[in-house]
mmCIF file of C-alpha atoms and ligand atoms in Angstrom:
data_model
loop_
_atom_site.group_PDB
_atom_site.id
_atom_site.type_symbol
_atom_site.label_atom_id
_atom_site.label_comp_id
_atom_site.label_asym_id
_atom_site.label_seq_id
_atom_site.Cartn_x
_atom_site.Cartn_y
_atom_site.Cartn_z
ATOM 1 C CA MET A 1 -106.701 33.117 -105.581
ATOM 2 C CA THR A 2 -109.774 34.529 -107.801
ATOM 3 C CA ILE A 3 -108.107 34.109 -111.323
ATOM 4 C CA PRO A 4 -109.383 36.865 -113.514
ATOM 5 C CA LEU A 5 -111.574 36.440 -115.312
ATOM 6 C CA PRO A 6 -109.704 36.819 -120.050
ATOM 7 C CA ALA A 7 -109.197 41.246 -119.464
ATOM 8 C CA SER A 8 -109.754 40.834 -124.246
ATOM 9 C CA VAL A 9 -110.840 38.039 -127.188
ATOM 10 C CA ASP A 10 -107.053 37.452 -127.209
ATOM 11 C CA ASP A 11 -106.899 36.988 -123.804
ATOM 12 C CA THR A 12 -109.748 34.700 -123.748
ATOM 13 C CA LEU A 13 -108.298 33.057 -126.658
ATOM 14 C CA ALA A 14 -105.296 31.881 -124.874
ATOM 15 C CA LEU A 15 -107.008 30.712 -121.583
ATOM 16 C CA LEU A 16 -109.483 27.701 -124.319
ATOM 17 C CA THR A 17 -105.557 27.445 -125.246
ATOM 18 C CA ARG A 18 -104.126 26.592 -122.265
ATOM 19 C CA GLY A 19 -107.786 24.097 -121.609
ATOM 20 C CA ASP A 20 -106.169 22.067 -125.292
ATOM 21 C CA TYR A 21 -109.382 23.534 -127.029
ATOM 22 C CA VAL A 22 -109.021 24.669 -130.220
ATOM 23 C CA ALA A 23 -111.539 27.635 -131.014
ATOM 24 C CA ASP A 24 -112.325 30.356 -133.289
ATOM 25 C CA ARG A 25 -112.109 34.279 -132.908
ATOM 26 C CA SER A 26 -115.911 33.900 -133.193
ATOM 27 C CA LEU A 27 -116.674 31.489 -129.933
ATOM 28 C CA ALA A 28 -113.606 32.845 -128.155
ATOM 29 C CA THR A 29 -115.885 36.724 -128.942
ATOM 30 C CA ALA A 30 -118.975 35.485 -127.998
ATOM 31 C CA LEU A 31 -117.420 33.318 -124.011
ATOM 32 C CA TYR A 32 -115.232 36.633 -123.879
ATOM 33 C CA LEU A 33 -118.628 38.894 -123.489
ATOM 34 C CA ALA A 34 -120.541 36.724 -121.612
ATOM 35 C CA LEU A 35 -118.088 36.634 -118.656
ATOM 36 C CA LYS A 36 -117.252 40.023 -119.025
ATOM 37 C CA LEU A 37 -121.189 41.054 -118.958
ATOM 38 C CA LYS A 38 -122.106 38.165 -116.973
ATOM 39 C CA ARG A 39 -124.953 36.937 -118.626
ATOM 40 C CA PRO A 40 -125.183 33.058 -119.830
ATOM 41 C CA LEU A 41 -123.957 32.215 -122.604
ATOM 42 C CA PHE A 42 -126.300 29.756 -124.970
ATOM 43 C CA LEU A 43 -124.145 27.632 -127.538
ATOM 44 C CA GLU A 44 -126.152 25.401 -129.971
ATOM 45 C CA GLY A 45 -124.833 22.971 -132.170
ATOM 46 C CA GLU A 46 -124.414 19.291 -134.282
ATOM 47 C CA ALA A 47 -123.933 16.218 -131.188
ATOM 48 C CA GLY A 48 -119.826 16.214 -130.819
ATOM 49 C CA VAL A 49 -118.916 20.042 -131.907
ATOM 50 C CA GLY A 50 -117.368 20.302 -128.543
ATOM 51 C CA LYS A 51 -120.375 22.455 -126.294
ATOM 52 C CA THR A 52 -120.404 20.946 -123.401
ATOM 53 C CA GLU A 53 -116.141 20.712 -123.921
ATOM 54 C CA ILE A 54 -116.080 24.207 -123.157
ATOM 55 C CA ALA A 55 -117.344 24.977 -120.038
ATOM 56 C CA LYS A 56 -115.370 22.138 -118.393
ATOM 57 C CA VAL A 57 -111.935 23.351 -120.408
ATOM 58 C CA LEU A 58 -113.679 27.610 -118.250
ATOM 59 C CA SER A 59 -113.700 24.889 -115.329
ATOM 60 C CA ALA A 60 -110.790 23.814 -115.383
ATOM 61 C CA THR A 61 -108.188 26.709 -116.719
ATOM 62 C CA LEU A 62 -110.634 28.965 -114.128
ATOM 63 C CA GLY A 63 -109.945 27.838 -111.123
ATOM 64 C CA ARG A 64 -113.748 27.861 -110.945
ATOM 65 C CA ARG A 65 -116.068 24.673 -109.326
ATOM 66 C CA LEU A 66 -119.224 22.616 -112.258
ATOM 67 C CA LEU A 67 -122.031 22.111 -111.490
ATOM 68 C CA ARG A 68 -123.143 19.643 -114.116
ATOM 69 C CA LEU A 69 -126.773 19.647 -114.312
ATOM 70 C CA GLN A 70 -127.068 16.776 -117.324
ATOM 71 C CA CYS A 71 -131.547 17.725 -118.235
ATOM 72 C CA TYR A 72 -133.650 14.661 -119.334
ATOM 73 C CA GLU A 73 -137.325 14.870 -119.791
ATOM 74 C CA GLY A 74 -139.320 14.570 -117.213
ATOM 75 C CA LEU A 75 -136.207 16.201 -114.925
ATOM 76 C CA ASP A 76 -137.932 18.403 -112.044
ATOM 77 C CA ALA A 77 -137.184 21.245 -109.522
ATOM 78 C CA SER A 78 -136.496 18.687 -107.047
ATOM 79 C CA SER A 79 -133.894 17.246 -108.674
ATOM 80 C CA ALA A 80 -132.553 20.141 -110.383
ATOM 81 C CA VAL A 81 -133.178 22.647 -107.400
ATOM 82 C CA TYR A 82 -133.044 21.856 -104.081
ATOM 83 C CA GLU A 83 -135.865 19.210 -102.157
ATOM 84 C CA TRP A 84 -135.743 18.521 -98.464
ATOM 85 C CA ASN A 85 -134.242 15.318 -97.036
ATOM 86 C CA TYR A 86 -137.754 13.556 -96.096
ATOM 87 C CA ALA A 87 -136.263 10.761 -94.487
ATOM 88 C CA ARG A 88 -133.830 12.993 -92.207
ATOM 89 C CA GLN A 89 -136.363 14.883 -90.904
ATOM 90 C CA MET A 90 -138.686 11.679 -90.271
ATOM 91 C CA MET A 91 -135.903 10.267 -88.090
ATOM 92 C CA GLU A 92 -135.593 14.152 -86.187
ATOM 93 C CA ILE A 93 -139.145 13.578 -85.593
ATOM 94 C CA ARG A 94 -139.318 11.008 -84.482
ATOM 95 C CA LEU A 95 -136.124 10.833 -82.041
ATOM 96 C CA ALA A 96 -137.823 14.081 -80.659
ATOM 97 C CA GLU A 97 -140.997 12.012 -79.541
ATOM 98 C CA ALA A 98 -138.868 9.856 -77.934
ATOM 99 C CA THR A 99 -136.958 12.933 -76.304
ATOM 100 C CA ALA A 100 -140.632 14.579 -75.256
ATOM 101 C CA GLY A 101 -140.186 17.773 -74.482
ATOM 102 C CA GLY A 102 -143.228 21.065 -74.227
ATOM 103 C CA ALA A 103 -144.474 22.822 -76.477
ATOM 104 C CA SER A 104 -141.511 25.335 -76.675
ATOM 105 C CA ASP A 105 -139.333 21.888 -77.971
ATOM 106 C CA ARG A 106 -142.255 21.508 -81.073
ATOM 107 C CA ASP A 107 -141.251 24.426 -82.023
ATOM 108 C CA ALA A 108 -138.466 24.566 -82.381
ATOM 109 C CA LEU A 109 -138.380 21.368 -83.727
ATOM 110 C CA ALA A 110 -139.914 22.373 -85.812
ATOM 111 C CA ALA A 111 -138.110 26.032 -87.097
ATOM 112 C CA ASP A 112 -135.226 23.124 -87.403
ATOM 113 C CA LEU A 113 -136.870 20.570 -89.238
ATOM 114 C CA PHE A 114 -136.361 23.116 -91.839
ATOM 115 C CA SER A 115 -132.899 24.425 -91.473
ATOM 116 C CA GLU A 116 -129.993 24.241 -93.808
ATOM 117 C CA ARG A 117 -129.154 20.573 -92.174
ATOM 118 C CA PHE A 118 -132.336 19.148 -93.706
ATOM 119 C CA LEU A 119 -131.659 20.835 -97.243
ATOM 120 C CA VAL A 120 -130.620 18.458 -99.908
ATOM 121 C CA LYS A 121 -128.832 21.421 -102.307
ATOM 122 C CA ARG A 122 -128.777 20.357 -106.124
ATOM 123 C CA PRO A 123 -127.216 21.932 -108.905
ATOM 124 C CA LEU A 124 -128.657 24.874 -109.709
ATOM 125 C CA LEU A 125 -128.924 25.782 -105.809
ATOM 126 C CA GLN A 126 -125.479 25.195 -105.523
ATOM 127 C CA ALA A 127 -124.322 27.169 -108.254
ATOM 128 C CA LEU A 128 -125.859 30.180 -105.888
ATOM 129 C CA GLU A 129 -123.304 29.663 -102.742
ATOM 130 C CA PRO A 130 -120.555 31.811 -102.902
ATOM 131 C CA ASP A 131 -117.409 30.925 -102.976
ATOM 132 C CA PRO A 132 -114.208 31.601 -102.040
ATOM 133 C CA ALA A 133 -112.264 30.449 -106.021
ATOM 134 C CA GLY A 134 -115.449 32.589 -107.146
ATOM 135 C CA PRO A 135 -118.137 32.284 -109.288
ATOM 136 C CA PRO A 136 -118.952 28.289 -110.054
ATOM 137 C CA VAL A 137 -118.788 26.907 -113.709
ATOM 138 C CA LEU A 138 -122.481 26.211 -114.292
ATOM 139 C CA LEU A 139 -123.015 23.735 -117.480
ATOM 140 C CA ILE A 140 -126.523 23.530 -117.745
ATOM 141 C CA ASP A 141 -126.303 20.074 -120.286
ATOM 142 C CA GLU A 142 -128.874 19.493 -123.372
ATOM 143 C CA LEU A 143 -131.912 21.677 -122.450
ATOM 144 C CA ASP A 144 -133.781 20.395 -125.867
ATOM 145 C CA ARG A 145 -134.321 17.655 -123.502
ATOM 146 C CA THR A 146 -135.888 18.639 -120.790
ATOM 147 C CA ASP A 147 -139.636 20.362 -121.328
ATOM 148 C CA GLU A 148 -140.964 23.465 -121.594
ATOM 149 C CA PRO A 149 -142.231 23.678 -117.860
ATOM 150 C CA PHE A 150 -138.995 23.420 -116.739
ATOM 151 C CA GLU A 151 -138.016 25.908 -119.010
ATOM 152 C CA ALA A 152 -139.911 28.107 -117.539
ATOM 153 C CA TYR A 153 -138.196 27.310 -114.233
ATOM 154 C CA LEU A 154 -134.747 28.097 -115.385
ATOM 155 C CA LEU A 155 -135.924 31.127 -117.385
ATOM 156 C CA GLU A 156 -136.444 32.653 -113.331
ATOM 157 C CA ILE A 157 -133.382 31.390 -112.046
ATOM 158 C CA LEU A 158 -131.324 33.040 -115.339
ATOM 159 C CA SER A 159 -132.917 36.484 -115.176
ATOM 160 C CA ASP A 160 -132.464 36.901 -110.846
ATOM 161 C CA PHE A 161 -129.803 34.681 -109.898
ATOM 162 C CA GLN A 162 -132.404 33.975 -107.005
ATOM 163 C CA VAL A 163 -134.374 30.558 -105.509
ATOM 164 C CA SER A 164 -137.375 31.380 -103.513
ATOM 165 C CA ILE A 165 -137.693 27.934 -100.799
ATOM 166 C CA PRO A 166 -140.980 28.589 -99.211
ATOM 167 C CA GLU A 167 -140.288 27.301 -95.864
ATOM 168 C CA TYR A 168 -136.716 28.601 -95.820
ATOM 169 C CA GLY A 169 -136.771 31.690 -97.465
ATOM 170 C CA THR A 170 -134.587 33.594 -100.513
ATOM 171 C CA ILE A 171 -131.387 31.801 -101.848
ATOM 172 C CA ARG A 172 -129.682 35.067 -103.805
ATOM 173 C CA ALA A 173 -126.457 34.561 -105.536
ATOM 174 C CA PRO A 174 -123.622 37.347 -104.456
ATOM 175 C CA GLU A 175 -122.443 36.754 -107.865
ATOM 176 C CA PRO A 176 -123.841 34.881 -110.222
ATOM 177 C CA PRO A 177 -122.085 32.206 -112.209
ATOM 178 C CA ILE A 178 -120.607 32.280 -114.977
ATOM 179 C CA VAL A 179 -123.323 29.570 -116.428
ATOM 180 C CA ILE A 180 -123.223 27.824 -120.477
ATOM 181 C CA LEU A 181 -126.208 26.262 -121.085
ATOM 182 C CA THR A 182 -126.052 23.663 -124.357
ATOM 183 C CA SER A 183 -128.305 21.919 -126.875
ATOM 184 C CA ASN A 184 -128.712 19.748 -129.651
ATOM 185 C CA ARG A 185 -131.261 21.584 -131.271
ATOM 186 C CA THR A 186 -133.764 18.257 -131.001
ATOM 187 C CA ARG A 187 -136.317 21.369 -130.493
ATOM 188 C CA GLU A 188 -136.259 25.085 -130.472
ATOM 189 C CA ILE A 189 -135.700 26.509 -127.057
ATOM 190 C CA HIS A 190 -138.131 29.149 -126.346
ATOM 191 C CA ASP A 191 -137.060 33.296 -126.165
ATOM 192 C CA ALA A 192 -137.685 34.190 -123.316
ATOM 193 C CA LEU A 193 -135.563 31.981 -121.681
ATOM 194 C CA LYS A 194 -133.401 32.891 -125.327
ATOM 195 C CA ARG A 195 -132.956 36.450 -124.404
ATOM 196 C CA ARG A 196 -131.531 35.758 -121.493
ATOM 197 C CA CYS A 197 -128.566 34.798 -122.999
ATOM 198 C CA PHE A 198 -125.727 35.222 -125.377
ATOM 199 C CA TYR A 199 -126.083 32.808 -127.944
ATOM 200 C CA HIS A 200 -123.889 31.367 -129.746
ATOM 201 C CA TRP A 201 -123.940 28.229 -133.153
ATOM 202 C CA VAL A 202 -120.801 26.106 -132.948
ATOM 203 C CA ASP A 203 -119.851 25.062 -136.041
ATOM 204 C CA TYR A 204 -118.488 21.899 -137.667
ATOM 205 C CA PRO A 205 -114.238 23.506 -137.645
ATOM 206 C CA SER A 206 -113.165 23.970 -140.650
ATOM 207 C CA ALA A 207 -110.065 21.418 -141.722
ATOM 208 C CA ALA A 208 -107.340 23.154 -140.129
ATOM 209 C CA ARG A 209 -108.701 24.239 -136.996
ATOM 210 C CA GLU A 210 -110.035 19.667 -136.787
ATOM 211 C CA ARG A 211 -106.327 19.145 -138.140
ATOM 212 C CA GLU A 212 -105.455 21.798 -135.196
ATOM 213 C CA ILE A 213 -108.060 19.968 -132.935
ATOM 214 C CA VAL A 214 -106.591 16.604 -133.735
ATOM 215 C CA ALA A 215 -102.949 17.591 -132.671
ATOM 216 C CA VAL A 216 -104.099 18.637 -129.804
ATOM 217 C CA LYS A 217 -106.301 16.133 -129.114
ATOM 218 C CA ALA A 218 -104.249 13.348 -129.864
ATOM 219 C CA PRO A 219 -100.632 14.275 -130.461
ATOM 220 C CA ARG A 220 -99.803 10.467 -130.821
ATOM 221 C CA ALA A 221 -100.970 10.918 -134.975
ATOM 222 C CA ASP A 222 -98.967 10.419 -137.401
ATOM 223 C CA ALA A 223 -99.401 14.789 -139.168
ATOM 224 C CA ARG A 224 -100.039 12.072 -142.519
ATOM 225 C CA LEU A 225 -102.467 10.446 -141.361
ATOM 226 C CA ALA A 226 -104.032 13.279 -139.260
ATOM 227 C CA ALA A 227 -104.439 15.507 -142.531
ATOM 228 C CA GLN A 228 -105.866 12.236 -144.958
ATOM 229 C CA VAL A 229 -108.429 12.038 -141.399
ATOM 230 C CA VAL A 230 -109.964 15.477 -141.246
ATOM 231 C CA GLY A 231 -110.151 15.266 -145.030
ATOM 232 C CA PHE A 232 -112.234 11.789 -145.006
ATOM 233 C CA VAL A 233 -114.245 13.825 -142.137
ATOM 234 C CA GLN A 234 -114.902 16.736 -143.893
ATOM 235 C CA SER A 235 -115.952 15.050 -146.503
ATOM 236 C CA LEU A 236 -118.624 12.794 -145.202
ATOM 237 C CA ARG A 237 -119.907 15.884 -144.385
ATOM 238 C CA GLY A 238 -121.695 17.261 -146.334
ATOM 239 C CA LEU A 239 -123.367 13.871 -148.081
ATOM 240 C CA ASP A 240 -125.981 13.648 -146.441
ATOM 241 C CA LEU A 241 -125.918 11.285 -143.750
ATOM 242 C CA TYR A 242 -128.147 9.817 -140.825
ATOM 243 C CA LYS A 243 -125.774 11.308 -138.736
ATOM 244 C CA ALA A 244 -122.665 13.246 -139.743
ATOM 245 C CA PRO A 245 -119.484 12.390 -137.735
ATOM 246 C CA GLY A 246 -118.348 15.832 -134.467
ATOM 247 C CA VAL A 247 -115.142 16.356 -133.257
ATOM 248 C CA ALA A 248 -115.451 13.461 -131.211
ATOM 249 C CA GLU A 249 -116.228 10.876 -133.378
ATOM 250 C CA THR A 250 -112.377 12.418 -135.112
ATOM 251 C CA LEU A 251 -110.698 12.032 -132.383
ATOM 252 C CA ASP A 252 -111.631 8.738 -132.102
ATOM 253 C CA TRP A 253 -111.043 7.886 -135.325
ATOM 254 C CA ALA A 254 -107.029 9.175 -135.199
ATOM 255 C CA GLN A 255 -106.857 7.444 -132.015
ATOM 256 C CA ALA A 256 -107.784 4.533 -133.125
ATOM 257 C CA LEU A 257 -105.504 3.657 -136.255
ATOM 258 C CA VAL A 258 -102.663 5.420 -134.216
ATOM 259 C CA GLU A 259 -103.572 1.967 -131.867
ATOM 260 C CA LEU A 260 -103.638 -0.030 -134.786
ATOM 261 C CA ASN A 261 -100.005 1.748 -136.052
ATOM 262 C CA GLN A 262 -101.388 3.491 -139.108
ATOM 263 C CA LEU A 263 -99.356 5.617 -140.288
ATOM 264 C CA GLU A 264 -101.564 6.266 -143.507
ATOM 265 C CA LEU A 265 -105.376 5.624 -144.439
ATOM 266 C CA GLU A 266 -106.226 2.963 -146.840
ATOM 267 C CA PRO A 267 -109.270 1.390 -148.018
ATOM 268 C CA SER A 268 -109.459 -2.105 -145.835
ATOM 269 C CA VAL A 269 -108.826 -0.549 -142.885
ATOM 270 C CA ILE A 270 -111.411 2.636 -143.246
ATOM 271 C CA ASN A 271 -114.144 -0.228 -143.673
ATOM 272 C CA ASP A 272 -112.728 -1.820 -140.948
ATOM 273 C CA THR A 273 -113.012 1.176 -138.266
ATOM 274 C CA LEU A 274 -116.236 2.621 -138.957
ATOM 275 C CA GLY A 275 -117.474 2.081 -136.615
ATOM 276 C CA THR A 276 -115.967 4.266 -134.537
ATOM 277 C CA LEU A 277 -116.876 7.357 -137.246
ATOM 278 C CA LEU A 278 -120.893 6.356 -137.789
ATOM 279 C CA LYS A 279 -122.526 4.820 -135.561
ATOM 280 C CA TYR A 280 -125.871 4.049 -138.127
ATOM 281 C CA GLN A 281 -125.253 0.886 -140.094
ATOM 282 C CA ASP A 282 -127.468 2.839 -142.996
ATOM 283 C CA ASP A 283 -124.438 4.761 -143.149
ATOM 284 C CA ILE A 284 -121.261 2.644 -142.279
ATOM 285 C CA ALA A 285 -123.313 -0.059 -145.872
ATOM 286 C CA ARG A 286 -123.649 3.261 -147.965
ATOM 287 C CA ILE A 287 -119.321 4.809 -146.978
ATOM 288 C CA GLN A 288 -118.526 0.929 -146.938
ATOM 289 C CA GLY A 289 -116.184 0.214 -149.953
ATOM 290 C CA SER A 290 -116.735 1.513 -153.423
ATOM 291 C CA GLU A 291 -117.417 5.012 -151.471
ATOM 292 C CA ALA A 292 -115.294 4.720 -148.849
ATOM 293 C CA ALA A 293 -112.188 4.248 -151.625
ATOM 294 C CA ARG A 294 -113.369 6.824 -153.603
ATOM 295 C CA ILE A 295 -113.213 9.899 -150.968
ATOM 296 C CA LEU A 296 -110.431 8.512 -150.134
ATOM 297 C CA SER A 297 -108.419 8.800 -152.943
ATOM 298 C CA GLN A 298 -110.097 12.280 -154.347
ATOM 299 C CA VAL A 299 -108.942 13.207 -150.329
ATOM 300 C CA LYS A 300 -105.406 12.085 -151.561
ATOM 301 C CA THR A 301 -105.632 14.450 -154.275
ATOM 302 C CA GLU A 302 -106.843 17.669 -152.495
ATOM 303 C CA LEU A 303 -103.860 16.828 -150.353
ATOM 304 C CA ALA A 304 -100.994 16.260 -153.326
ATOM 305 C CA ALA A 305 -102.307 19.729 -154.049
ATOM 306 C CA THR A 306 -102.162 21.224 -152.189
ATOM 307 C CA THR A 307 -98.803 20.174 -150.909
ATOM 308 C CA ALA A 308 -97.024 21.417 -154.175
ATOM 309 C CA ARG A 309 -98.630 24.681 -153.741
HETATM 310 N N1 ATP B 401 -112.439 22.944 -130.927
HETATM 311 C C1 ATP B 401 -112.148 22.128 -129.946
HETATM 312 N N2 ATP B 401 -110.528 21.916 -129.003
HETATM 313 C C2 ATP B 401 -110.774 21.179 -128.931
HETATM 314 N N3 ATP B 401 -111.637 19.560 -128.308
HETATM 315 C C3 ATP B 401 -112.384 19.223 -128.813
HETATM 316 C C4 ATP B 401 -112.724 20.508 -129.599
HETATM 317 N N4 ATP B 401 -114.395 20.898 -130.530
HETATM 318 C C5 ATP B 401 -114.697 19.080 -129.999
HETATM 319 N N5 ATP B 401 -113.860 18.558 -128.453
HETATM 320 C C6 ATP B 401 -112.952 17.113 -128.712
HETATM 321 O O1 ATP B 401 -114.043 16.578 -129.142
HETATM 322 C C7 ATP B 401 -114.940 15.970 -127.889
HETATM 323 C C8 ATP B 401 -116.778 15.685 -128.075
HETATM 324 O O2 ATP B 401 -116.520 17.397 -126.925
HETATM 325 P P1 ATP B 401 -117.853 17.140 -126.697
HETATM 326 O O3 ATP B 401 -118.307 16.194 -125.886
HETATM 327 O O4 ATP B 401 -118.250 18.874 -125.546
HETATM 328 O O5 ATP B 401 -118.767 18.101 -127.412
HETATM 329 P P2 ATP B 401 -121.182 18.493 -127.726
HETATM 330 O O6 ATP B 401 -120.202 19.542 -128.800
HETATM 331 O O7 ATP B 401 -121.115 18.642 -126.229
HETATM 332 O O8 ATP B 401 -121.744 17.029 -127.772
HETATM 333 P P3 ATP B 401 -123.052 16.688 -127.645
HETATM 334 O O9 ATP B 401 -123.589 17.037 -128.407
HETATM 335 O O10 ATP B 401 -123.023 14.910 -128.712
HETATM 336 O O11 ATP B 401 -122.626 16.718 -126.330
HETATM 337 C C9 ATP B 401 -114.740 16.259 -126.926
HETATM 338 O O12 ATP B 401 -113.564 15.472 -125.822
HETATM 339 C C10 ATP B 401 -113.149 17.027 -126.959
HETATM 340 O O13 ATP B 401 -112.496 17.475 -126.517
HETATM 341 MG MG1 MG B 402 -122.521 17.759 -124.763
#
């Protein structure tokens, strides 16, 4: 049975909540509209802010298949869409030779060699196939890592949701899949592709929302520890670091501190666990020691002020 798509923005928020995803209203609105109007959703944002997770949560909560295309430089159609199973085709030809027949056999063999049996379907083609559970979720992850020719190819598929295979015919999706594209914006994606999609910038969450995320994803963290962790990370994002920590790092840090039985942050523990949060030695060197102590005392003062209010 197909799980119906959300019928409103509130419904979409509830769906994401069921999947343990803490979203703000603007993201839920973008998602609701993309689902309703059957348009791909293009999510851009810094690393670790929860872009990929949205596709996973949609697939899980809507009971749809998740087809993931991880993009990389040099990704081509044979890895993304389809290719013919050349080895199997050769084998078939050898077998046919061994049991040699007449001209009609040859014609039959030629037709058979380009039948579905020999077609290796990659995620973009799989996403066009009908599914009893409803159209699948197609995640085209980290699109900025591919090159422009691939983008042009994608444009064609996302416009018509069909693929033409010269030897086989055209495969058209009976219903468009739910498409989520993500980018870390290491390069700009072409306007023509963006025009096919709805766009949403996934920002770092506010402190309140990030505390909610920690409560959902790292429930073993003490509330005071969680508030300090979030406050600390949010301060780091305000500094001009080489690579600011994302939500993924906040969760890693909270979990690490739980494993170390910390009920609150202390300067020495921060120094010892910075590697879960910052992944560049320059950033670590800058924060370690007095700077970490300064941020911590500032965070504690702010938290004391808000609880006193
Ligand atoms: N709003 C949120 N609610 C719940 N969990 C979240 C949220 N945002 C991020 N996370 C968690 O943070 C982690 C990182 O998220 P995700 O992998 O989706 O980030 P990303 O934006 O795709 O990062 P990258 O650009 O590095 O691929 C995941 O474990 C995810 O569950
Ligand atoms: Mg991702």
